[in-house]
Amino acid sequence: MSAATGITRYSVGILALLSVVCIWVSSSFLMNNIFADQQYNKPFFITYINTASFSLYLLGPLFKRWGRKAKDAIPLRSSSRSNKSTSLYGSCGSSESLDTLASTESTLEQGSQTTLGPIETPLSHREIAQLSFTFCILWFAANWATNASLAYTSVASSTILASMSGFFTLAIGAALKTESFSALKLIAVCASVIGVALVSESDHGNEPHPMSPTAPRAPLFGDFLALLSALFYGCYTVLLKVKIQNENRINMSLFFGFVGLFNLLLLWPMFGLLHWTGVEPFELPRDPRIICMIVGNALIGTFVSDYLWLLSMLMTSPLVVTLGLSLTIPLALLGDVVGYGRLLGFGYWIGAGLVLAGFFGVNGATLMENSEREKREKEENKEAEMDSAMATLSTVSVGERQPLLQHASKP
């Protein structure tokens, strides 16, 4: 991959990431409006609907497959008559042609396996299904913890603590070799964490505005759920990067479709358990406004945003995306200012600046690593070309010597 292509790919990933930031902040306010005033405090039901919406991604591959079968059926019917006439004259020739075709296909398969490396080899449908099954529960747990935290704490507190996933992402990524640990990355993460602390202090220091939703019922429990979602997020982000590595290796529509299908089929018994224990009595929403909010959040806040999130993570790196999502913090508090008239102190602006500095710092470190990696790959390719050229020359020289030796050995 050339340097220009790598920069363009990285830029597309950053644009997708910024879109995710805007969508997630809007979705947080939407969920807070649903939960905070206790009109419909059903985090499991809403998370189930959000994640089940991924199964809609399976409609595209299914329609393509049905269309392909319909197109293949037409020439098969027209060619069946000609096959009957040719089978009377050339049975031996047809068997030979089948053998030739089989050998050709095997040769092509061997060639494709030898030319494609493990990073470039696409995942099969079975491998995608297994990967989706592996991560669907962890994915659901992270999204449930995020939605449930909004029922007990404020949007700003939930967003702030969820951004602590930068610590988990850096630690797990360095352990699994998806992120190279460097001083600049550590400084960027520390700057982001200090900014998170300052913004959090500014948030807790403000009194709730009368126009805002009801004050948080259990802020410590809500903060714990938000931190738990950060841990889950760091885990599945790095593990997805380890398994997929490159967006060209996976059909993301199939991946998300299988994730939604597995959650749809496996998690419905939890409704009975939660209803029986009284944790979350099952009840369908009756207010049309709440129904529109739930459907809109499922389609935009989950169906679209998580697709863009995975694309940006594969095009950049897990740490870049994780710290980039910290940009939701200043946007969330600015939303409180615009929507509820909250006043922001001096600590907020310092903290927001540190969050931005951490994001730009980790991007600079990642770009420098990418340029160094491209230089090393160019040097390795040059060395490999030189080695192959030397091997070719040696083979040609040996081939030229053999006829001379045979001529000299004759009496």
Short mmCIF file of C-alpha atoms in Angstrom, two decimals:
data_model
loop_
_atom_site.label_atom_id
_atom_site.label_comp_id
_atom_site.label_asym_id
_atom_site.label_seq_id
_atom_site.Cartn_x
_atom_site.Cartn_y
_atom_site.Cartn_z
CA MET A 1 0.00 0.00 0.00
CA SER A 2 1.42 3.37 -1.04
CA ALA A 3 1.85 6.32 1.32
CA ALA A 4 -0.88 8.34 -0.43
CA THR A 5 -3.32 5.46 -0.18
CA GLY A 6 -2.51 5.00 3.50
CA ILE A 7 -3.10 8.69 4.28
CA THR A 8 -6.40 8.70 2.36
CA ARG A 9 -7.54 5.56 4.18
CA TYR A 10 -6.58 7.10 7.53
CA SER A 11 -8.46 10.32 6.70
CA VAL A 12 -11.62 8.38 5.83
CA GLY A 13 -11.33 6.60 9.18
CA ILE A 14 -11.07 9.93 11.03
CA LEU A 15 -14.14 11.31 9.22
CA ALA A 16 -16.10 8.18 10.14
CA LEU A 17 -14.94 8.59 13.74
CA LEU A 18 -16.12 12.22 13.93
CA SER A 19 -19.50 11.13 12.60
CA VAL A 20 -19.71 8.51 15.35
CA VAL A 21 -18.90 11.15 17.99
CA CYS A 22 -21.79 13.36 16.89
CA ILE A 23 -24.22 10.43 16.67
CA TRP A 24 -23.29 9.01 20.09
CA VAL A 25 -23.70 12.34 21.88
CA SER A 26 -27.14 12.80 20.32
CA SER A 27 -28.05 9.23 21.25
CA SER A 28 -26.94 9.80 24.87
CA PHE A 29 -29.25 12.78 25.24
CA LEU A 30 -32.06 10.80 23.65
CA MET A 31 -31.61 7.91 26.10
CA ASN A 32 -31.33 10.29 29.04
CA ASN A 33 -34.66 11.89 28.10
CA ILE A 34 -36.25 8.43 28.02
CA PHE A 35 -34.72 7.12 31.26
CA ALA A 36 -34.20 10.06 33.59
CA ASP A 37 -37.84 11.04 34.12
CA GLN A 38 -38.77 7.34 34.55
CA GLN A 39 -41.26 7.41 31.68
CA TYR A 40 -39.81 4.22 30.24
CA ASN A 41 -36.87 2.96 32.31
CA LYS A 42 -36.22 -0.28 30.40
CA PRO A 43 -32.48 -0.36 29.54
CA PHE A 44 -32.44 -4.09 28.72
CA PHE A 45 -35.40 -3.83 26.35
CA ILE A 46 -33.94 -0.81 24.56
CA THR A 47 -30.49 -2.42 24.30
CA TYR A 48 -32.10 -5.60 22.96
CA ILE A 49 -33.95 -3.61 20.28
CA ASN A 50 -30.81 -1.64 19.39
CA THR A 51 -28.63 -4.72 19.02
CA ALA A 52 -31.36 -6.72 17.25
CA SER A 53 -31.49 -3.98 14.62
CA PHE A 54 -28.12 -5.29 13.39
CA SER A 55 -29.93 -8.32 11.97
CA LEU A 56 -31.34 -6.03 9.27
CA TYR A 57 -27.87 -6.08 7.71
CA LEU A 58 -28.55 -9.70 6.68
CA LEU A 59 -31.29 -8.58 4.27
CA GLY A 60 -28.78 -7.25 1.73
CA PRO A 61 -26.73 -10.47 1.41
CA LEU A 62 -29.94 -12.54 1.34
CA PHE A 63 -31.43 -10.49 -1.50
CA LYS A 64 -28.15 -10.71 -3.43
CA ARG A 65 -28.05 -14.47 -3.01
CA TRP A 66 -31.65 -14.90 -4.12
CA GLY A 67 -31.04 -12.67 -7.13
CA ARG A 68 -27.92 -14.64 -8.06
CA LYS A 69 -29.82 -17.94 -7.85
CA ALA A 70 -32.59 -16.55 -10.03
CA LYS A 71 -30.09 -15.44 -12.67
CA ASP A 72 -28.27 -18.78 -12.60
CA ALA A 73 -31.53 -20.71 -13.01
CA ILE A 74 -32.33 -19.12 -16.41
CA PRO A 75 -29.22 -20.26 -18.35
CA LEU A 76 -29.38 -23.68 -16.71
CA ARG A 77 -32.86 -24.28 -18.18
CA SER A 78 -31.82 -23.15 -21.66
CA SER A 79 -28.62 -25.17 -21.64
CA SER A 80 -30.24 -28.40 -20.44
CA ARG A 81 -31.46 -29.23 -23.96
CA SER A 82 -28.05 -28.72 -25.54
CA ASN A 83 -26.45 -30.84 -22.80
CA LYS A 84 -28.71 -33.75 -23.73
CA SER A 85 -27.56 -33.68 -27.39
CA THR A 86 -23.87 -33.28 -26.62
CA SER A 87 -23.89 -36.05 -24.03
CA LEU A 88 -24.70 -38.60 -26.80
CA TYR A 89 -21.51 -37.80 -28.72
CA GLY A 90 -18.82 -36.74 -26.30
CA SER A 91 -18.99 -38.50 -22.98
CA CYS A 92 -15.26 -39.16 -22.94
CA GLY A 93 -14.46 -35.61 -23.96
CA SER A 94 -16.76 -34.20 -21.30
CA SER A 95 -15.05 -36.23 -18.58
CA GLU A 96 -11.68 -35.02 -19.76
CA SER A 97 -12.89 -31.43 -19.77
CA LEU A 98 -14.24 -31.85 -16.23
CA ASP A 99 -10.89 -33.20 -15.09
CA THR A 100 -9.14 -30.27 -16.74
CA LEU A 101 -11.55 -27.81 -15.11
CA ALA A 102 -11.06 -29.39 -11.70
CA SER A 103 -7.27 -29.27 -12.02
CA THR A 104 -7.46 -25.65 -13.15
CA GLU A 105 -9.63 -24.69 -10.16
CA SER A 106 -7.29 -26.45 -7.75
CA THR A 107 -4.33 -24.66 -9.29
CA LEU A 108 -6.07 -21.31 -8.94
CA GLU A 109 -6.97 -22.04 -5.31
CA GLN A 110 -3.37 -22.96 -4.53
CA GLY A 111 -2.13 -19.85 -6.26
CA SER A 112 -4.55 -17.62 -4.33
CA GLN A 113 -3.48 -19.20 -1.06
CA THR A 114 0.18 -18.65 -1.79
CA THR A 115 -0.14 -15.09 -3.04
CA LEU A 116 -2.38 -13.79 -0.23
CA GLY A 117 -0.92 -13.36 3.21
CA PRO A 118 -2.83 -13.93 6.45
CA ILE A 119 -3.65 -10.19 6.73
CA GLU A 120 -5.10 -10.08 3.18
CA THR A 121 -7.02 -13.38 3.17
CA PRO A 122 -10.77 -12.68 3.49
CA LEU A 123 -12.66 -14.34 6.30
CA SER A 124 -15.13 -17.02 5.23
CA HIS A 125 -18.80 -16.85 6.16
CA ARG A 126 -18.24 -19.51 8.81
CA GLU A 127 -15.36 -17.56 10.35
CA ILE A 128 -17.44 -14.35 10.35
CA ALA A 129 -20.29 -16.17 12.09
CA GLN A 130 -17.92 -17.60 14.71
CA LEU A 131 -16.41 -14.15 15.30
CA SER A 132 -19.86 -12.60 15.65
CA PHE A 133 -20.92 -15.29 18.12
CA THR A 134 -17.77 -14.73 20.17
CA PHE A 135 -18.31 -11.01 20.56
CA CYS A 136 -22.11 -10.66 20.60
CA ILE A 137 -22.49 -11.12 24.38
CA LEU A 138 -19.59 -8.82 25.19
CA TRP A 139 -20.97 -6.28 22.73
CA PHE A 140 -24.41 -6.45 24.34
CA ALA A 141 -22.96 -6.13 27.87
CA ALA A 142 -21.06 -2.97 26.93
CA ASN A 143 -24.10 -1.35 25.32
CA TRP A 144 -26.39 -2.39 28.19
CA ALA A 145 -24.01 -0.94 30.79
CA THR A 146 -23.88 2.34 28.85
CA ASN A 147 -27.67 2.60 28.54
CA ALA A 148 -28.28 1.51 32.14
CA SER A 149 -25.81 4.09 33.50
CA LEU A 150 -27.91 6.85 31.93
CA ALA A 151 -30.80 5.84 34.22
CA TYR A 152 -28.73 6.58 37.33
CA THR A 153 -26.30 9.34 36.38
CA SER A 154 -26.05 12.33 34.05
CA VAL A 155 -25.14 12.24 30.38
CA ALA A 156 -21.87 14.07 31.06
CA SER A 157 -20.81 11.72 33.88
CA SER A 158 -21.66 8.63 31.84
CA THR A 159 -19.78 9.94 28.81
CA ILE A 160 -16.78 10.98 30.89
CA LEU A 161 -16.32 7.65 32.66
CA ALA A 162 -16.98 5.68 29.49
CA SER A 163 -14.05 7.53 27.92
CA MET A 164 -11.74 5.94 30.51
CA SER A 165 -11.57 3.01 28.08
CA GLY A 166 -8.38 4.63 26.77
CA PHE A 167 -6.50 3.05 29.68
CA PHE A 168 -7.95 -0.38 28.98
CA THR A 169 -7.39 -0.08 25.23
CA LEU A 170 -3.75 0.94 25.59
CA ALA A 171 -2.98 -1.78 28.15
CA ILE A 172 -4.77 -4.61 26.31
CA GLY A 173 -3.52 -3.43 22.91
CA ALA A 174 0.09 -3.35 24.10
CA ALA A 175 -0.30 -6.82 25.61
CA LEU A 176 -1.77 -8.27 22.38
CA LYS A 177 0.67 -6.36 20.09
CA THR A 178 -2.02 -4.38 18.27
CA GLU A 179 -0.71 -1.12 19.75
CA SER A 180 2.96 -0.26 20.12
CA PHE A 181 3.55 1.30 23.52
CA SER A 182 5.33 4.66 23.30
CA ALA A 183 5.93 7.65 25.57
CA LEU A 184 3.88 9.93 23.34
CA LYS A 185 0.87 7.62 23.51
CA LEU A 186 1.19 7.38 27.28
CA ILE A 187 1.33 11.17 27.56
CA ALA A 188 -1.71 11.46 25.27
CA VAL A 189 -3.72 9.03 27.40
CA CYS A 190 -2.68 10.79 30.61
CA ALA A 191 -3.65 14.17 29.15
CA SER A 192 -7.04 12.76 28.18
CA VAL A 193 -7.57 11.31 31.66
CA ILE A 194 -6.61 14.59 33.37
CA GLY A 195 -8.97 16.41 31.05
CA VAL A 196 -11.70 13.89 31.92
CA ALA A 197 -11.13 14.55 35.63
CA LEU A 198 -11.30 18.32 35.19
CA VAL A 199 -14.45 18.16 33.11
CA SER A 200 -15.98 15.71 35.60
CA GLU A 201 -15.24 18.09 38.48
CA SER A 202 -16.77 20.94 36.52
CA ASP A 203 -19.84 18.80 35.85
CA HIS A 204 -20.36 17.73 39.49
CA GLY A 205 -19.81 21.26 40.69
CA ASN A 206 -22.87 22.55 38.81
CA GLU A 207 -26.40 22.39 40.19
CA PRO A 208 -28.99 20.75 37.94
CA HIS A 209 -31.05 23.21 35.97
CA PRO A 210 -34.83 23.20 36.54
CA MET A 211 -35.41 22.52 32.82
CA SER A 212 -33.14 19.49 32.82
CA PRO A 213 -34.43 15.96 33.45
CA THR A 214 -34.78 14.62 36.97
CA ALA A 215 -31.56 14.58 38.99
CA PRO A 216 -29.62 11.29 38.99
CA ARG A 217 -31.03 8.72 41.44
CA ALA A 218 -27.82 6.77 42.21
CA PRO A 219 -24.82 8.54 40.67
CA LEU A 220 -22.21 6.16 42.15
CA PHE A 221 -23.93 3.09 40.71
CA GLY A 222 -24.40 4.83 37.38
CA ASP A 223 -20.72 5.80 37.34
CA PHE A 224 -19.77 2.18 38.07
CA LEU A 225 -21.86 0.96 35.13
CA ALA A 226 -20.26 3.56 32.84
CA LEU A 227 -16.79 2.43 33.95
CA LEU A 228 -17.79 -1.19 33.38
CA SER A 229 -18.88 -0.33 29.85
CA ALA A 230 -15.45 1.26 29.30
CA LEU A 231 -13.77 -2.02 30.30
CA PHE A 232 -16.00 -4.06 27.97
CA TYR A 233 -15.38 -1.57 25.18
CA GLY A 234 -11.61 -1.78 25.54
CA CYS A 235 -11.76 -5.57 25.48
CA TYR A 236 -13.85 -6.08 22.36
CA THR A 237 -12.24 -3.20 20.45
CA VAL A 238 -8.75 -4.66 20.70
CA LEU A 239 -9.94 -8.23 20.17
CA LEU A 240 -11.82 -7.25 17.00
CA LYS A 241 -8.66 -5.58 15.70
CA VAL A 242 -6.68 -8.75 16.45
CA LYS A 243 -9.16 -11.00 14.65
CA ILE A 244 -10.02 -8.80 11.64
CA GLN A 245 -6.89 -6.58 11.21
CA ASN A 246 -8.09 -5.03 7.94
CA GLU A 247 -11.53 -3.93 6.72
CA ASN A 248 -10.94 -5.74 3.38
CA ARG A 249 -10.89 -9.09 5.18
CA ILE A 250 -14.46 -9.01 6.44
CA ASN A 251 -17.95 -8.46 5.11
CA MET A 252 -19.11 -6.02 7.78
CA SER A 253 -22.77 -6.40 6.82
CA LEU A 254 -22.57 -10.12 7.56
CA PHE A 255 -20.64 -9.51 10.77
CA PHE A 256 -23.16 -7.05 12.21
CA GLY A 257 -26.04 -9.11 10.86
CA PHE A 258 -24.83 -12.21 12.70
CA VAL A 259 -24.25 -10.18 15.87
CA GLY A 260 -27.85 -8.96 15.77
CA LEU A 261 -29.20 -12.42 14.94
CA PHE A 262 -27.32 -14.14 17.78
CA ASN A 263 -28.43 -11.53 20.31
CA LEU A 264 -32.00 -11.79 19.02
CA LEU A 265 -32.04 -15.57 19.45
CA LEU A 266 -29.97 -15.98 22.61
CA LEU A 267 -31.03 -13.14 24.90
CA TRP A 268 -34.83 -13.20 24.75
CA PRO A 269 -35.11 -15.55 27.79
CA MET A 270 -33.64 -12.71 29.89
CA PHE A 271 -36.97 -10.87 29.59
CA GLY A 272 -38.68 -13.56 31.68
CA LEU A 273 -35.90 -13.59 34.27
CA LEU A 274 -35.85 -9.80 34.66
CA HIS A 275 -39.66 -9.68 34.82
CA TRP A 276 -39.86 -12.46 37.41
CA THR A 277 -37.22 -10.90 39.67
CA GLY A 278 -38.73 -7.44 39.33
CA VAL A 279 -35.49 -5.88 38.07
CA GLU A 280 -37.14 -4.80 34.82
CA PRO A 281 -40.82 -5.72 34.44
CA PHE A 282 -41.65 -6.32 30.80
CA GLU A 283 -43.81 -3.60 29.32
CA LEU A 284 -44.09 -2.31 25.77
CA PRO A 285 -43.91 1.47 25.31
CA ARG A 286 -47.28 3.17 24.86
CA ASP A 287 -46.26 6.78 24.26
CA PRO A 288 -45.77 7.38 20.50
CA ARG A 289 -43.01 9.85 21.30
CA ILE A 290 -41.08 7.20 23.26
CA ILE A 291 -41.59 4.68 20.44
CA CYS A 292 -40.19 7.14 17.89
CA MET A 293 -37.19 7.82 20.14
CA ILE A 294 -36.45 4.11 20.55
CA VAL A 295 -36.75 3.36 16.84
CA GLY A 296 -34.67 6.41 15.87
CA ASN A 297 -31.97 5.53 18.37
CA ALA A 298 -31.88 1.92 17.11
CA LEU A 299 -31.51 2.93 13.46
CA ILE A 300 -29.14 5.89 13.84
CA GLY A 301 -27.51 5.52 17.23
CA THR A 302 -26.72 1.81 16.78
CA PHE A 303 -27.40 0.52 13.25
CA VAL A 304 -25.41 3.27 11.49
CA SER A 305 -23.00 4.50 14.15
CA ASP A 306 -21.54 1.10 15.10
CA TYR A 307 -20.89 0.31 11.44
CA LEU A 308 -18.97 3.60 11.13
CA TRP A 309 -17.20 2.87 14.41
CA LEU A 310 -15.88 -0.49 13.24
CA LEU A 311 -14.82 1.00 9.92
CA SER A 312 -12.92 3.83 11.61
CA MET A 313 -11.26 1.43 14.08
CA LEU A 314 -9.98 -0.83 11.29
CA MET A 315 -8.78 2.14 9.20
CA THR A 316 -6.93 3.82 12.10
CA SER A 317 -6.24 2.01 15.37
CA PRO A 318 -8.15 1.05 18.54
CA LEU A 319 -6.41 3.71 20.64
CA VAL A 320 -7.07 6.47 18.09
CA VAL A 321 -10.76 5.63 18.03
CA THR A 322 -10.94 5.30 21.81
CA LEU A 323 -9.38 8.69 22.49
CA GLY A 324 -11.34 10.15 19.60
CA LEU A 325 -14.55 9.15 21.32
CA SER A 326 -13.41 11.30 24.25
CA LEU A 327 -14.46 14.21 22.06
CA THR A 328 -17.99 13.33 23.12
CA ILE A 329 -17.19 14.93 26.50
CA PRO A 330 -17.02 18.60 25.45
CA LEU A 331 -19.88 18.03 23.02
CA ALA A 332 -22.03 16.48 25.77
CA LEU A 333 -21.47 19.38 28.14
CA LEU A 334 -22.03 21.91 25.38
CA GLY A 335 -25.31 20.13 24.80
CA ASP A 336 -26.15 20.67 28.48
CA VAL A 337 -25.37 24.36 28.02
CA VAL A 338 -27.57 24.71 24.95
CA GLY A 339 -30.40 22.47 26.10
CA TYR A 340 -30.57 23.09 29.85
CA GLY A 341 -28.74 26.39 30.38
CA ARG A 342 -25.90 24.90 32.44
CA LEU A 343 -22.96 27.20 33.15
CA LEU A 344 -19.45 25.90 32.53
CA GLY A 345 -16.48 26.91 34.65
CA PHE A 346 -12.84 27.47 33.83
CA GLY A 347 -11.98 23.84 34.61
CA TYR A 348 -14.22 22.63 31.82
CA TRP A 349 -12.32 24.55 29.16
CA ILE A 350 -8.93 23.37 30.44
CA GLY A 351 -10.17 19.79 30.57
CA ALA A 352 -11.70 19.96 27.11
CA GLY A 353 -8.41 21.35 25.77
CA LEU A 354 -6.49 18.46 27.34
CA VAL A 355 -8.90 15.95 25.80
CA LEU A 356 -8.35 17.51 22.39
CA ALA A 357 -4.58 17.55 22.96
CA GLY A 358 -4.64 13.85 23.83
CA PHE A 359 -6.59 13.05 20.67
CA PHE A 360 -4.24 15.01 18.41
CA GLY A 361 -1.22 13.58 20.22
CA VAL A 362 -2.21 9.95 19.67
CA ASN A 363 -2.99 10.72 16.03
CA GLY A 364 0.49 12.19 15.58
CA ALA A 365 2.08 9.14 17.19
CA THR A 366 0.06 6.76 15.01
CA LEU A 367 0.90 8.64 11.81
CA MET A 368 4.61 8.59 12.67
CA GLU A 369 4.43 4.84 13.31
CA ASN A 370 2.64 4.29 10.01
CA SER A 371 5.27 6.25 8.07
CA GLU A 372 8.09 4.31 9.74
CA ARG A 373 6.31 1.03 8.98
CA GLU A 374 5.93 2.01 5.32
CA LYS A 375 9.64 2.85 5.11
CA ARG A 376 10.55 -0.52 6.58
CA GLU A 377 8.21 -2.29 4.15
CA LYS A 378 9.78 -0.47 1.19
CA GLU A 379 13.26 -1.46 2.33
CA GLU A 380 12.19 -5.06 2.83
CA ASN A 381 10.58 -5.12 -0.61
CA LYS A 382 13.77 -3.75 -2.19
CA GLU A 383 15.84 -6.40 -0.43
CA ALA A 384 13.44 -9.12 -1.55
CA GLU A 385 13.62 -7.88 -5.16
CA MET A 386 17.42 -7.84 -5.02
CA ASP A 387 17.47 -11.38 -3.62
CA SER A 388 15.11 -12.64 -6.32
CA ALA A 389 17.15 -10.93 -9.03
CA MET A 390 20.37 -12.50 -7.73
CA ALA A 391 18.68 -15.91 -7.59
CA THR A 392 17.49 -15.50 -11.19
CA LEU A 393 20.97 -14.56 -12.37
CA SER A 394 22.53 -17.51 -10.62
CA THR A 395 19.94 -19.86 -12.18
CA VAL A 396 20.62 -18.47 -15.65
CA SER A 397 24.38 -18.77 -15.23
CA VAL A 398 24.07 -22.40 -14.11
CA GLY A 399 21.85 -23.13 -17.12
CA GLU A 400 24.44 -21.64 -19.49
CA ARG A 401 27.28 -23.69 -17.99
CA GLN A 402 25.60 -27.06 -18.36
CA PRO A 403 25.71 -27.20 -22.21
CA LEU A 404 29.39 -26.16 -22.17
CA LEU A 405 30.26 -28.90 -19.67
CA GLN A 406 28.36 -31.48 -21.73
CA HIS A 407 30.21 -30.39 -24.91
CA ALA A 408 33.59 -30.57 -23.20
CA SER A 409 32.93 -34.04 -21.81
CA LYS A 410 32.29 -35.52 -25.25
CA PRO A 411 35.40 -37.42 -26.75
#
